[in-house]
Coordinates of C-alpha atoms in Angstrom, one line a residue:
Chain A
X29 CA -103.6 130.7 -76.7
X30 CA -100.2 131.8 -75.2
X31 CA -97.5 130.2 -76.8
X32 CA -94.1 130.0 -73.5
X33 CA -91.3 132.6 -74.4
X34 CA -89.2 130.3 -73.6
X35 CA -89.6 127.8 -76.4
X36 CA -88.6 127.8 -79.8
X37 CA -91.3 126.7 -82.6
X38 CA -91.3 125.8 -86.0
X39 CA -94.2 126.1 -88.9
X40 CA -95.2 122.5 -88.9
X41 CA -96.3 123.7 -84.8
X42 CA -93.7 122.0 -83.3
X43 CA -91.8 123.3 -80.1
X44 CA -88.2 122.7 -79.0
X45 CA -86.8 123.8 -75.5
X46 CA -83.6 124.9 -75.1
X47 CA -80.8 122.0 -74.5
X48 CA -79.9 121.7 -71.1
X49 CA -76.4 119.4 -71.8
X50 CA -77.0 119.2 -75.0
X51 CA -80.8 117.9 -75.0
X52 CA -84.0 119.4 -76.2
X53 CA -87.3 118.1 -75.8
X54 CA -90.0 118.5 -78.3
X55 CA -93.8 119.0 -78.5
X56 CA -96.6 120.2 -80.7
X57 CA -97.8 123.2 -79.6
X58 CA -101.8 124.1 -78.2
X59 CA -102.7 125.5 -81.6
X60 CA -101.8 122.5 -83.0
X61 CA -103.1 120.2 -80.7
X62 CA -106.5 122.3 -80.5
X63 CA -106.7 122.1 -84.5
X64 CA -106.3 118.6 -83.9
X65 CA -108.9 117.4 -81.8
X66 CA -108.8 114.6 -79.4
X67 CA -105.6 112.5 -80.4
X68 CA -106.3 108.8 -80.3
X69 CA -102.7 107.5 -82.1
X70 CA -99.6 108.7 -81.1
X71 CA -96.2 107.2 -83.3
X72 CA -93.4 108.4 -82.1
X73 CA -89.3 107.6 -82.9
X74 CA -87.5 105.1 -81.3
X75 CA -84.9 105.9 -78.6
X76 CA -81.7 105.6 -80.2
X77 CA -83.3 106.7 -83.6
X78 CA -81.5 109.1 -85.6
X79 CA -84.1 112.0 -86.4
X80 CA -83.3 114.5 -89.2
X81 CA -84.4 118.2 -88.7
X82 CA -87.5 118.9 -91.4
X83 CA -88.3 115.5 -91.9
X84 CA -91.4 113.1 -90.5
X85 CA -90.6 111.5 -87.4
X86 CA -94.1 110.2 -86.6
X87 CA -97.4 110.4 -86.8
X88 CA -100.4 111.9 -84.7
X89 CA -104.0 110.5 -85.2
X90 CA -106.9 112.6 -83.7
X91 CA -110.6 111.8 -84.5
X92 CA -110.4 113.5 -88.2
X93 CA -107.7 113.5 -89.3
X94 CA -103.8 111.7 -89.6
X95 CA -101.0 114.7 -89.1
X96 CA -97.4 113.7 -89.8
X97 CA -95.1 114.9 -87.0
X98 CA -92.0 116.9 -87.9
X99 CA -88.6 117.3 -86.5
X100 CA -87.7 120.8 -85.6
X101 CA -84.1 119.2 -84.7
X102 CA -81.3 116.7 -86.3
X103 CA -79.7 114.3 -83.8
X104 CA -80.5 110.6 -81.6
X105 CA -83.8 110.3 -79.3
X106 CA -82.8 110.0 -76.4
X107 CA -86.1 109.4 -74.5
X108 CA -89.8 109.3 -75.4
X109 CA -92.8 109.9 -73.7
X110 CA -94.3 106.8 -72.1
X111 CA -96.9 108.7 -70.7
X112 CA -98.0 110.4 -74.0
X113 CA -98.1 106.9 -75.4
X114 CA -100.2 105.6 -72.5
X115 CA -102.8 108.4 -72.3
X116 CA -102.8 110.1 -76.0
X117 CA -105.4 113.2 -74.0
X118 CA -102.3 114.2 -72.6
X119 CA -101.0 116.1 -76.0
X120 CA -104.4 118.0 -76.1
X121 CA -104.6 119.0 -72.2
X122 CA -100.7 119.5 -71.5
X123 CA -99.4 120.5 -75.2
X124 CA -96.5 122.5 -73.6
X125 CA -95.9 120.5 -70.3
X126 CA -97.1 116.5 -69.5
X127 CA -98.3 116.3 -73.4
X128 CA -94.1 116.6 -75.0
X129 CA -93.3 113.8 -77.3
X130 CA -90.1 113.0 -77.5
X131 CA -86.1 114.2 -75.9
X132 CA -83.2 114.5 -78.5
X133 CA -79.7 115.2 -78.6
X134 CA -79.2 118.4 -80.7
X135 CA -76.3 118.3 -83.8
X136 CA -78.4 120.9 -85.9
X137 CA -81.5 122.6 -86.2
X138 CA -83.9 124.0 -88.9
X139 CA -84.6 127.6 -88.8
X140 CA -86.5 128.0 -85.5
X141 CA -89.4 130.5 -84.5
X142 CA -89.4 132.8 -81.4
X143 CA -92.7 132.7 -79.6
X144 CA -93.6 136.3 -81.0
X145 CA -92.8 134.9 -84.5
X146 CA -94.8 132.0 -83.9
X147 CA -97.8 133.9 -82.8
X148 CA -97.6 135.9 -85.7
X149 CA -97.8 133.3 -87.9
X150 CA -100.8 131.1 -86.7
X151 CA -102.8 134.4 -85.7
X152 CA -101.9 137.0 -88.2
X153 CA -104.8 139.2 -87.1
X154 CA -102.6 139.5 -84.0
Chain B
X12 CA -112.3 137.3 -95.5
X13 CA -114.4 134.6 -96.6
X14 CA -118.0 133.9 -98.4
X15 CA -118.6 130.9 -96.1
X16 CA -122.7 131.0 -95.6
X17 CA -123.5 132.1 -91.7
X18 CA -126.1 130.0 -89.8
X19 CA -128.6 132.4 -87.6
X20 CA -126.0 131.0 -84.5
X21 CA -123.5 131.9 -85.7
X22 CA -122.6 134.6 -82.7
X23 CA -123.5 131.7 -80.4
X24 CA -121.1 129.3 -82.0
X25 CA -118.0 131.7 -82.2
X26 CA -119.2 132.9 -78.3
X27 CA -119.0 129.3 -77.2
X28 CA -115.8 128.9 -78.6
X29 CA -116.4 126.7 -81.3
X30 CA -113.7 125.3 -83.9
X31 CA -115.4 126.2 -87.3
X32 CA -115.1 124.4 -90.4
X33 CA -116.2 125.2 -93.7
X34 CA -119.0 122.3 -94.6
X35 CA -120.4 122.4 -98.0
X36 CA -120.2 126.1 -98.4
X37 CA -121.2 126.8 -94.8
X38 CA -119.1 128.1 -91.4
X39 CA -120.5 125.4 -89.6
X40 CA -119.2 124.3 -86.0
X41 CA -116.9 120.9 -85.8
X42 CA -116.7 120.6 -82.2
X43 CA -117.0 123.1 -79.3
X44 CA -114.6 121.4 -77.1
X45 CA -113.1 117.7 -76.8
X46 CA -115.7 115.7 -79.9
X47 CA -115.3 112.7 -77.6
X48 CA -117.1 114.2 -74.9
X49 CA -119.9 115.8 -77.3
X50 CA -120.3 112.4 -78.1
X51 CA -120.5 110.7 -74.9
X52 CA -122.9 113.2 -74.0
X53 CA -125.2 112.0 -76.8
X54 CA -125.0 109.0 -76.2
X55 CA -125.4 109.2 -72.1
X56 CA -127.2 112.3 -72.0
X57 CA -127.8 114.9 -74.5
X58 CA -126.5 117.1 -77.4
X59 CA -127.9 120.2 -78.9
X60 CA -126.7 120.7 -82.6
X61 CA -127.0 123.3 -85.2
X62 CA -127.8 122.0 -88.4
X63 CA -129.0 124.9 -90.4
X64 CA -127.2 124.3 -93.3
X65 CA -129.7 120.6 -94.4
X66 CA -131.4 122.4 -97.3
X67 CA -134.9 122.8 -97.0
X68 CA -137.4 122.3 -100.1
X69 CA -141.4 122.6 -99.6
X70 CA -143.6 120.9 -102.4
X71 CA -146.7 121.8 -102.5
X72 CA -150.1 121.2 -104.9
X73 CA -153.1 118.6 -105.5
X74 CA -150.6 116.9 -107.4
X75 CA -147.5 117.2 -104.8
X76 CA -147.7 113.6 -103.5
X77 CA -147.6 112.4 -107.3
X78 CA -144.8 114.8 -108.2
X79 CA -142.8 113.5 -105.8
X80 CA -143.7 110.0 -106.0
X81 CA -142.3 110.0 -110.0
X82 CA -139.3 112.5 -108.6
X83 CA -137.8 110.0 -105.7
X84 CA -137.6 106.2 -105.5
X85 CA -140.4 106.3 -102.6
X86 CA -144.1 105.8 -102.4
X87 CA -144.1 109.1 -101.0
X88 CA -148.0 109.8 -101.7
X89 CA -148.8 107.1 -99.2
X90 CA -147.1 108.6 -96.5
X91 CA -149.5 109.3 -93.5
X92 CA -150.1 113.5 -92.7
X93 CA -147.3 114.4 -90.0
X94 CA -145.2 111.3 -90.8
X95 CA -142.0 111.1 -92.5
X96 CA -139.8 108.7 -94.3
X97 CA -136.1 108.1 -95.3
X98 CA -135.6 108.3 -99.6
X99 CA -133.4 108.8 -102.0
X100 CA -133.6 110.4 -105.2
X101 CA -131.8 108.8 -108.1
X102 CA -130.8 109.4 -111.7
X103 CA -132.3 108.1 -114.6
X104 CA -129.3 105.3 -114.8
X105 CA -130.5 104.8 -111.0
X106 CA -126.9 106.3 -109.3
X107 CA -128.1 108.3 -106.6
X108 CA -128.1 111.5 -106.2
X109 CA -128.9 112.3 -102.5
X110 CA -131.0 111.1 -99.9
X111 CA -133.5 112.4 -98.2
X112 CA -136.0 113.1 -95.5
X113 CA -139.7 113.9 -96.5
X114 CA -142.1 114.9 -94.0
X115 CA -145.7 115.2 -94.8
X116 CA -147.0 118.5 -93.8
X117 CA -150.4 118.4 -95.1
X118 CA -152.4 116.3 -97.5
X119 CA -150.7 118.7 -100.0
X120 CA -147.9 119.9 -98.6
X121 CA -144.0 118.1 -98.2
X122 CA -141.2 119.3 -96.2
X123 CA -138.1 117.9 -98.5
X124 CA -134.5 117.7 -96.3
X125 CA -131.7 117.4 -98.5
X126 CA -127.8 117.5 -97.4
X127 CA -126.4 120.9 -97.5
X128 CA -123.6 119.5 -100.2
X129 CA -126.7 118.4 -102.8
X130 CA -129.5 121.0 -101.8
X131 CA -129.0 123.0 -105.2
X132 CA -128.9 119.8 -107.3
X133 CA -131.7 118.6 -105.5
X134 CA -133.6 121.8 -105.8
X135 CA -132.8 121.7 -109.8
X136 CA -134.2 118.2 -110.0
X137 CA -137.1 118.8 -108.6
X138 CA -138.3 121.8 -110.1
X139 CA -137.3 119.7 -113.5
X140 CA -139.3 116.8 -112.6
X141 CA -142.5 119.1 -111.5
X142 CA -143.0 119.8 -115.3
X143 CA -146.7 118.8 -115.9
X144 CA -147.4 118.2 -112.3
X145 CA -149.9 120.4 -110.8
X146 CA -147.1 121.7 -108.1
X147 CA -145.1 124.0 -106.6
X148 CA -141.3 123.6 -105.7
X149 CA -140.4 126.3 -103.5
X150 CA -136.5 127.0 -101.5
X151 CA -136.7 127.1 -98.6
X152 CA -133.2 126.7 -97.5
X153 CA -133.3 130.2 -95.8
X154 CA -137.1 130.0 -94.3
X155 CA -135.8 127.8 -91.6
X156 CA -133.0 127.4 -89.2
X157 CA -132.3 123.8 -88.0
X158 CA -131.9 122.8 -84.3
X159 CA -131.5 119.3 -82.7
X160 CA -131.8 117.8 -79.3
X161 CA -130.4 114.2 -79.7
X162 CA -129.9 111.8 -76.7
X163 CA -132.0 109.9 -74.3
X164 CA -132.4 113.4 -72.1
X165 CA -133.5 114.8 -74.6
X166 CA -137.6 114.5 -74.8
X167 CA -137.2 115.6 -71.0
X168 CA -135.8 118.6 -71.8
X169 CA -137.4 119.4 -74.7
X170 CA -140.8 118.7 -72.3
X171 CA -139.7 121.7 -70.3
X172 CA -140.1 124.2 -73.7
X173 CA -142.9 123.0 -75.2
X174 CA -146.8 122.1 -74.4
X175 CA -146.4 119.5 -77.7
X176 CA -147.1 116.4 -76.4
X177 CA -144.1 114.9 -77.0
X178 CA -144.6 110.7 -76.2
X179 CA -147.6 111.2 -78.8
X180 CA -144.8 112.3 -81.3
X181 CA -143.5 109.3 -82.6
X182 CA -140.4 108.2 -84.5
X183 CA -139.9 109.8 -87.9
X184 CA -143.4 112.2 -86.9
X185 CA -143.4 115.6 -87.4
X186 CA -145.9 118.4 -85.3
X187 CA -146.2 121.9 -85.6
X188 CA -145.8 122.9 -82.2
X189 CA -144.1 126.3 -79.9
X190 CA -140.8 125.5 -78.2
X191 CA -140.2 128.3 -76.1
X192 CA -142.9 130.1 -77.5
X193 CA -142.2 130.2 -81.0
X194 CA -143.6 128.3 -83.9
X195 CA -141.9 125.8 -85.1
X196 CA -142.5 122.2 -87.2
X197 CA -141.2 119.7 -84.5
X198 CA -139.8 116.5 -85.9
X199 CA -138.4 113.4 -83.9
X200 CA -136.0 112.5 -86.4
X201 CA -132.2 112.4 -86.1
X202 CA -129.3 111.0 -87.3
X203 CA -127.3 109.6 -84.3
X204 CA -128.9 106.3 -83.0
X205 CA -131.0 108.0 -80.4
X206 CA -134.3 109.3 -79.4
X207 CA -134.2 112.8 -80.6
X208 CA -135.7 115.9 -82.3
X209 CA -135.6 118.0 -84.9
X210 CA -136.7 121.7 -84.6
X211 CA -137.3 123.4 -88.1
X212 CA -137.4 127.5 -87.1
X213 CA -137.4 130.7 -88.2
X214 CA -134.0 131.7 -88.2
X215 CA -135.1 135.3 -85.7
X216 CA -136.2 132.7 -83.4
X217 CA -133.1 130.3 -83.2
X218 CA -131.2 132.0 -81.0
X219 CA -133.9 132.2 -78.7
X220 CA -134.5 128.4 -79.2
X221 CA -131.0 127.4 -78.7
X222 CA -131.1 129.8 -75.3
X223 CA -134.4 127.9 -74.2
X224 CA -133.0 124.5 -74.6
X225 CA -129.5 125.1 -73.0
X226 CA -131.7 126.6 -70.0
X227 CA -133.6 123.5 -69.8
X228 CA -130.9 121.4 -70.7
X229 CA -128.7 122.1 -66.8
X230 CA -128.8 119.1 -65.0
X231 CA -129.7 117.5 -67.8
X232 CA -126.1 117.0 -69.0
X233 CA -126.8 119.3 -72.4
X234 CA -123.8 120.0 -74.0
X235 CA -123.6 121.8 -77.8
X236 CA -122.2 119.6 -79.9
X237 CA -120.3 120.0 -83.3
X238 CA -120.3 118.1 -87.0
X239 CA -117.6 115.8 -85.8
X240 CA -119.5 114.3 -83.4
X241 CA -122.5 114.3 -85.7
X242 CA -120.0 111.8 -87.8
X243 CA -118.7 109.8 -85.6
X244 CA -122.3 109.4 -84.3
X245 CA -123.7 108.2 -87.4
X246 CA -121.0 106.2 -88.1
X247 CA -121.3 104.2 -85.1
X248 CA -125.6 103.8 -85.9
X249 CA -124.6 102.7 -89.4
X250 CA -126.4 105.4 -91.1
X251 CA -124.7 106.6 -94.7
X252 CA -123.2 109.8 -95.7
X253 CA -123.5 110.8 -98.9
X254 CA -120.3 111.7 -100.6
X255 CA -119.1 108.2 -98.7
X256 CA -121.5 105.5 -98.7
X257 CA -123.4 106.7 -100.9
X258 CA -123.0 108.7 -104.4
X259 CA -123.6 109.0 -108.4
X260 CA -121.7 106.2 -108.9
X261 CA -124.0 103.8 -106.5
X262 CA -127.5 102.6 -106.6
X263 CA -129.7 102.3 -103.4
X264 CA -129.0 98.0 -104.4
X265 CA -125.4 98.6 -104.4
X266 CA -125.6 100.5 -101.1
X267 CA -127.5 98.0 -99.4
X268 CA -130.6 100.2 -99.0
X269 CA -132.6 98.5 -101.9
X270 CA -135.8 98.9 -99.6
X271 CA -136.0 102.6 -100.1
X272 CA -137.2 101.8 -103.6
X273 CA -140.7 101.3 -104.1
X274 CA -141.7 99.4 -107.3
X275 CA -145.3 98.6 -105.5
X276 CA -145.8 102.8 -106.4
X277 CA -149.4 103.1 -107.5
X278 CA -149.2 106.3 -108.8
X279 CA -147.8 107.4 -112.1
X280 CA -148.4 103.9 -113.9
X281 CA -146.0 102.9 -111.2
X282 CA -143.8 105.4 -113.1
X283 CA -140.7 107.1 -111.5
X284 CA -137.5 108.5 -113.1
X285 CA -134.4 105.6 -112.6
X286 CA -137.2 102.9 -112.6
X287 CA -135.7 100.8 -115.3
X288 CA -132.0 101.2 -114.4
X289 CA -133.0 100.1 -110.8
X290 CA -134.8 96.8 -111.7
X291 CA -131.8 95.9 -113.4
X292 CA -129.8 97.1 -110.4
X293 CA -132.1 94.9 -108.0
X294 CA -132.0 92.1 -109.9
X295 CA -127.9 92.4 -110.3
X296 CA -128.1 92.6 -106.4
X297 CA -130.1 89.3 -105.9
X298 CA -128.3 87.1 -108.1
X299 CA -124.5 88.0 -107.5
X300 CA -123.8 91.0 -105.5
X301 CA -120.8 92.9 -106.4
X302 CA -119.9 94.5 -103.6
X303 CA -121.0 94.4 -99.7
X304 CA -120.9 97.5 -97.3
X305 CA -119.8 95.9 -94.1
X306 CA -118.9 97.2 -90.9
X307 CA -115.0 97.0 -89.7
X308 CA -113.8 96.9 -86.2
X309 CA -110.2 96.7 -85.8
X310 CA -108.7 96.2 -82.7
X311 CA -105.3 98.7 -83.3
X312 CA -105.4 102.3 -82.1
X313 CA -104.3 103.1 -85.7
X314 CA -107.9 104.5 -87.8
X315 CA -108.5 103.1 -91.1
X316 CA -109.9 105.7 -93.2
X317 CA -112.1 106.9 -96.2
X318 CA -110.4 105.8 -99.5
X319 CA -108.2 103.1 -97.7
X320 CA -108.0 100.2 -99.5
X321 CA -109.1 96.5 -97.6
X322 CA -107.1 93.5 -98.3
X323 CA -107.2 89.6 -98.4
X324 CA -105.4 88.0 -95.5
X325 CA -103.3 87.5 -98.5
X326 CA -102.7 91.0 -99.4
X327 CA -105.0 91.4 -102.8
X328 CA -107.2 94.3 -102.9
X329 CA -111.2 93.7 -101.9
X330 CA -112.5 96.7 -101.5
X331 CA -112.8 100.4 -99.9
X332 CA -113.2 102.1 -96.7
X333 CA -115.9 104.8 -97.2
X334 CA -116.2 106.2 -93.2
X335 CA -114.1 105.6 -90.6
X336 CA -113.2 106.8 -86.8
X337 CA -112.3 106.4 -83.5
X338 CA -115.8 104.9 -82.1
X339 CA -115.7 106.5 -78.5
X340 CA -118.7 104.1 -77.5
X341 CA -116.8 101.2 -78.4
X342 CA -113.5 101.9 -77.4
X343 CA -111.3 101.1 -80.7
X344 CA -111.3 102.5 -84.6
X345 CA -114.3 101.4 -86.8
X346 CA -115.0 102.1 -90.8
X347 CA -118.0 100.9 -93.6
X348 CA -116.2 99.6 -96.4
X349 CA -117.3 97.8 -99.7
X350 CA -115.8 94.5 -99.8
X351 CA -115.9 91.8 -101.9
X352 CA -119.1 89.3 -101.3
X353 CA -116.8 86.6 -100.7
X354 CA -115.1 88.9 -98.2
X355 CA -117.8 90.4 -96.4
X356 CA -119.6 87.3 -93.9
X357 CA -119.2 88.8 -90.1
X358 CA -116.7 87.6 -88.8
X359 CA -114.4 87.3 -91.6
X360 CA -110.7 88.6 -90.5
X361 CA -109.6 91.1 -93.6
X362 CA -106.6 94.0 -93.2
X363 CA -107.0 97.6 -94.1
X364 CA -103.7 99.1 -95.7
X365 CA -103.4 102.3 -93.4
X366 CA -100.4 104.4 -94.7
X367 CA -98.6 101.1 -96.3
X368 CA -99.0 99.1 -93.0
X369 CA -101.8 96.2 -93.3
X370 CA -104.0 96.5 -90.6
X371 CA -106.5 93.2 -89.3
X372 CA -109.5 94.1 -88.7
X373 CA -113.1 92.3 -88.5
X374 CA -116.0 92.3 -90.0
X375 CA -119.2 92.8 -88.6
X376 CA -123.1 93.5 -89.4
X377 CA -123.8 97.1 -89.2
X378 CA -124.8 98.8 -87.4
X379 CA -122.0 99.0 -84.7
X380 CA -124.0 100.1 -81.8
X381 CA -127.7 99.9 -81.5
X382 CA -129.6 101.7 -78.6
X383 CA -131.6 99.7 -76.0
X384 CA -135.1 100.9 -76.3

């Protein structure tokens, strides 16, 4: 599973872009997803909701299990994806492109991952 | 990096790219790909499963059918040769302890299926309760691999690796038999809602099994499928799974299953370890059930759970989800519960509490989805 260089990722598997005027968007990432299993709920903020970097934001239901979602960033949603919310399947066959959940404006951040760091952490065989 | 127990497939599993998942001690596989799809395919086609880890127990002796009969709740010595039958084996206060598939092998002999999580304890038990019965208990957890073929495909494909004849085989039968030349004891038992069956093998020959039926299975729609479709399989045919519906806590009254227990036994004086405890427990049943295991079908996308509680349209507690899932056949989340009898008529509207939300949901007679035959 090849995690995009150009994404930033945190240890509850969560991915950030970086903000193009000031907005990121945010995703789980394929490992995540793929521990998952086929996602059947998907709670997300509200646009215009404050979210704070480190704390639940959502929630993600697959067929075993209930996974709180995390925010890798503090700031407002500024959009969500309807599409995610229309077709859940999307997370599990798009993680990193159609399957992103929400878009934020960035004030702060948590400590981020690079991809390298990322990979190290959910493969540590290498 | 683990001592997780290995199934004989396990090189298959990990080369088909299963997720693992440690089940009762073993590295079983969960799912090979989307469990949705393994489902569908068991339900429209077919699924091939691993199941090595059901613990295997032979009994065996003149006095085998009586052992058992005063071991388990079931008039086991009346079972026909080559048949088999669902039971339970209880404590002496009548809480149960597993259940259980016994398939006559011979006039003496008893193929014993526990679940992997109970196989020692049920090993233990019996060997206890042989004492002064002229028979033997013998493990035989790793003298047989365990391979299904569930799904309405599935006696076609089978047909293709076999000479067994297969529409003489009937539900809950068992034959020894070759499937792809090896011998095996064929069974056409399952535990999904369909037509299905059971191949016990010697673990060197389940690889070459598996290989077999995944040949035969192209165009058949054979897919392998993992233990989380397995669940959400059973779930939707109503079946119980210990550690949920059913446990030491529970007799086979309180889980709805009083049938299991035969107090016509003819053996033993009519004799059987739990006996009293479970005339008490039948009785309690009849006159004022405590509570009822119902089926729940809510129709939010949110899944209640095992261990969530149900509530009253008012909001008071009345019982507890034991299973619950997504039900890909139906199309919205499901759950068993135990609810309160004056909760638990079909059709009653009740509310699940997932994560501090209250839920509706319905209730409805299980089982949730019933095969056409």
């Amino acid at each position: 599973m090849s995690n995009p260089q150009h994404l930033q990722y945190t240890k509850e598997h969560e991915w950030l872009t970086a903000a193009v005027d000031g907005v990121s968007t945010v995703g789980i990432t394929a490992h995540a997803a793929d521990a998952l299993g086929d996602i059947v709920y998907v709670q997300l903020p509200e646009v215009g909701e404050t979210v704070t970097a480190g704390e639940t934001c959502g929630e993600l239901e697959s067929t075993k299990s209930v996974s709180d979602l995390y925010s890798p960033v503090t700031g407002e949603v500024t959009e969500v994806n309807q599409d995610v919310l229309d077709d859940n399947a999307l997370v599990n066959s798009a993680p990193f492109e159609g399957g992103w959940l929400f878009k934020v404006r960035v004030e702060s951040t948590d400590e981020l991952l690079s991809a390298d760091e990322y990979d190290a952490l959910t493969n540590p065989q290498g | 990096m683990s001592s997780l127990r290995l199934t004989a497939l396990d090189a298959l599993h990990r080369a088909l790219g299963a997720t693992m998942t440690d089940f009762a001690g073993w590295d079983m596989p969960l799912r090979y790909g989307s469990e949705r799809e393994e489902h569908l395919a068991v339900r429209t086609k077919a699924g091939l499963f691993d199941l090595s880890h059901m613990g295997e127990i032979t009994v065996t002796g003149p006095q085998a059918g009586e052992m058992l009969d005063h071991a388990l709740v079931g008039f086991v010595s009346a079972l026909g040769v080559l048949r088999a039958r669902y039971t339970m084996i209880c404590a002496e206060n009548g809480g149960i302890l597993d259940d259980l598939i016994v398939y006559r092998l011979r006039e003496d002999a008893f193929l014993v299926v526990a679940n992997a999580s109970n196989a020692q304890l049920v090993l233990d038990e019996l060997i206890a309760r042989a004492k002064g019965f002229d028979a033997v208990v013998t493990d035989d957890r790793d003298t047989y691999a365990l391979i299904a073929v569930q799904g309405p495909e599935s006696t076609a494909i089978l047909a293709k690796t076999t000479e067994a004849d297969l529409p003489g085989l009937k539900y809950y039968a068992i034959l020894p038999a070759q499937v792809a030349g090896r011998d095996v004891l064929l069974a056409r038992t399952g535990y999904t809602g369909e037509d299905g069956f059971e191949i016990f093998c010697n673990p060197g020959d389940a690889e070459a099994i598996w290989q077999a039926l995944t040949a035969a299975g192209e165009g058949h729609g054979l897919v392998p499928c993992g233990l989380s479709c397995r669940d959400t399989l059973r779930l939707e045919a109503g079946m119980p799974l210990y550690g949920h519906e059913l446990s030491t806590d529970l007799t086979p009254f309180d889980a709805g299953l009083g049938r299991v227990v035969r107090f016509d036994k003819t053996t033993n004086e009519g004799a059987f370890i739990g006996r009293k405890a479970l005339e008490k427990a039948a009785a309690e049943a009849e006159a004022h059930p405590p509570r009822v295991l119902v089926g729940l079908v809510s129709e939010g996308k949110r899944v209640p759970r095992a261990e969530y509680t149900v509530v009253s349209a008012d909001g008071a507690p009345i019982g507890r989800i034991t299973s619950g899932a997504p039900s890909p056949t139906l199309g919205k989340p499901i759950a068993i519960a135990y609810v309160d009898a004056a909760h638990a008529a079909p059709g009653t509207t009740v509310a699940v509490d997932v994560r501090g939300k209250h839920e509706p949901v319905q209730v409805v007679a299980l089982p949730f989805y019933k095969r056409a035959r």
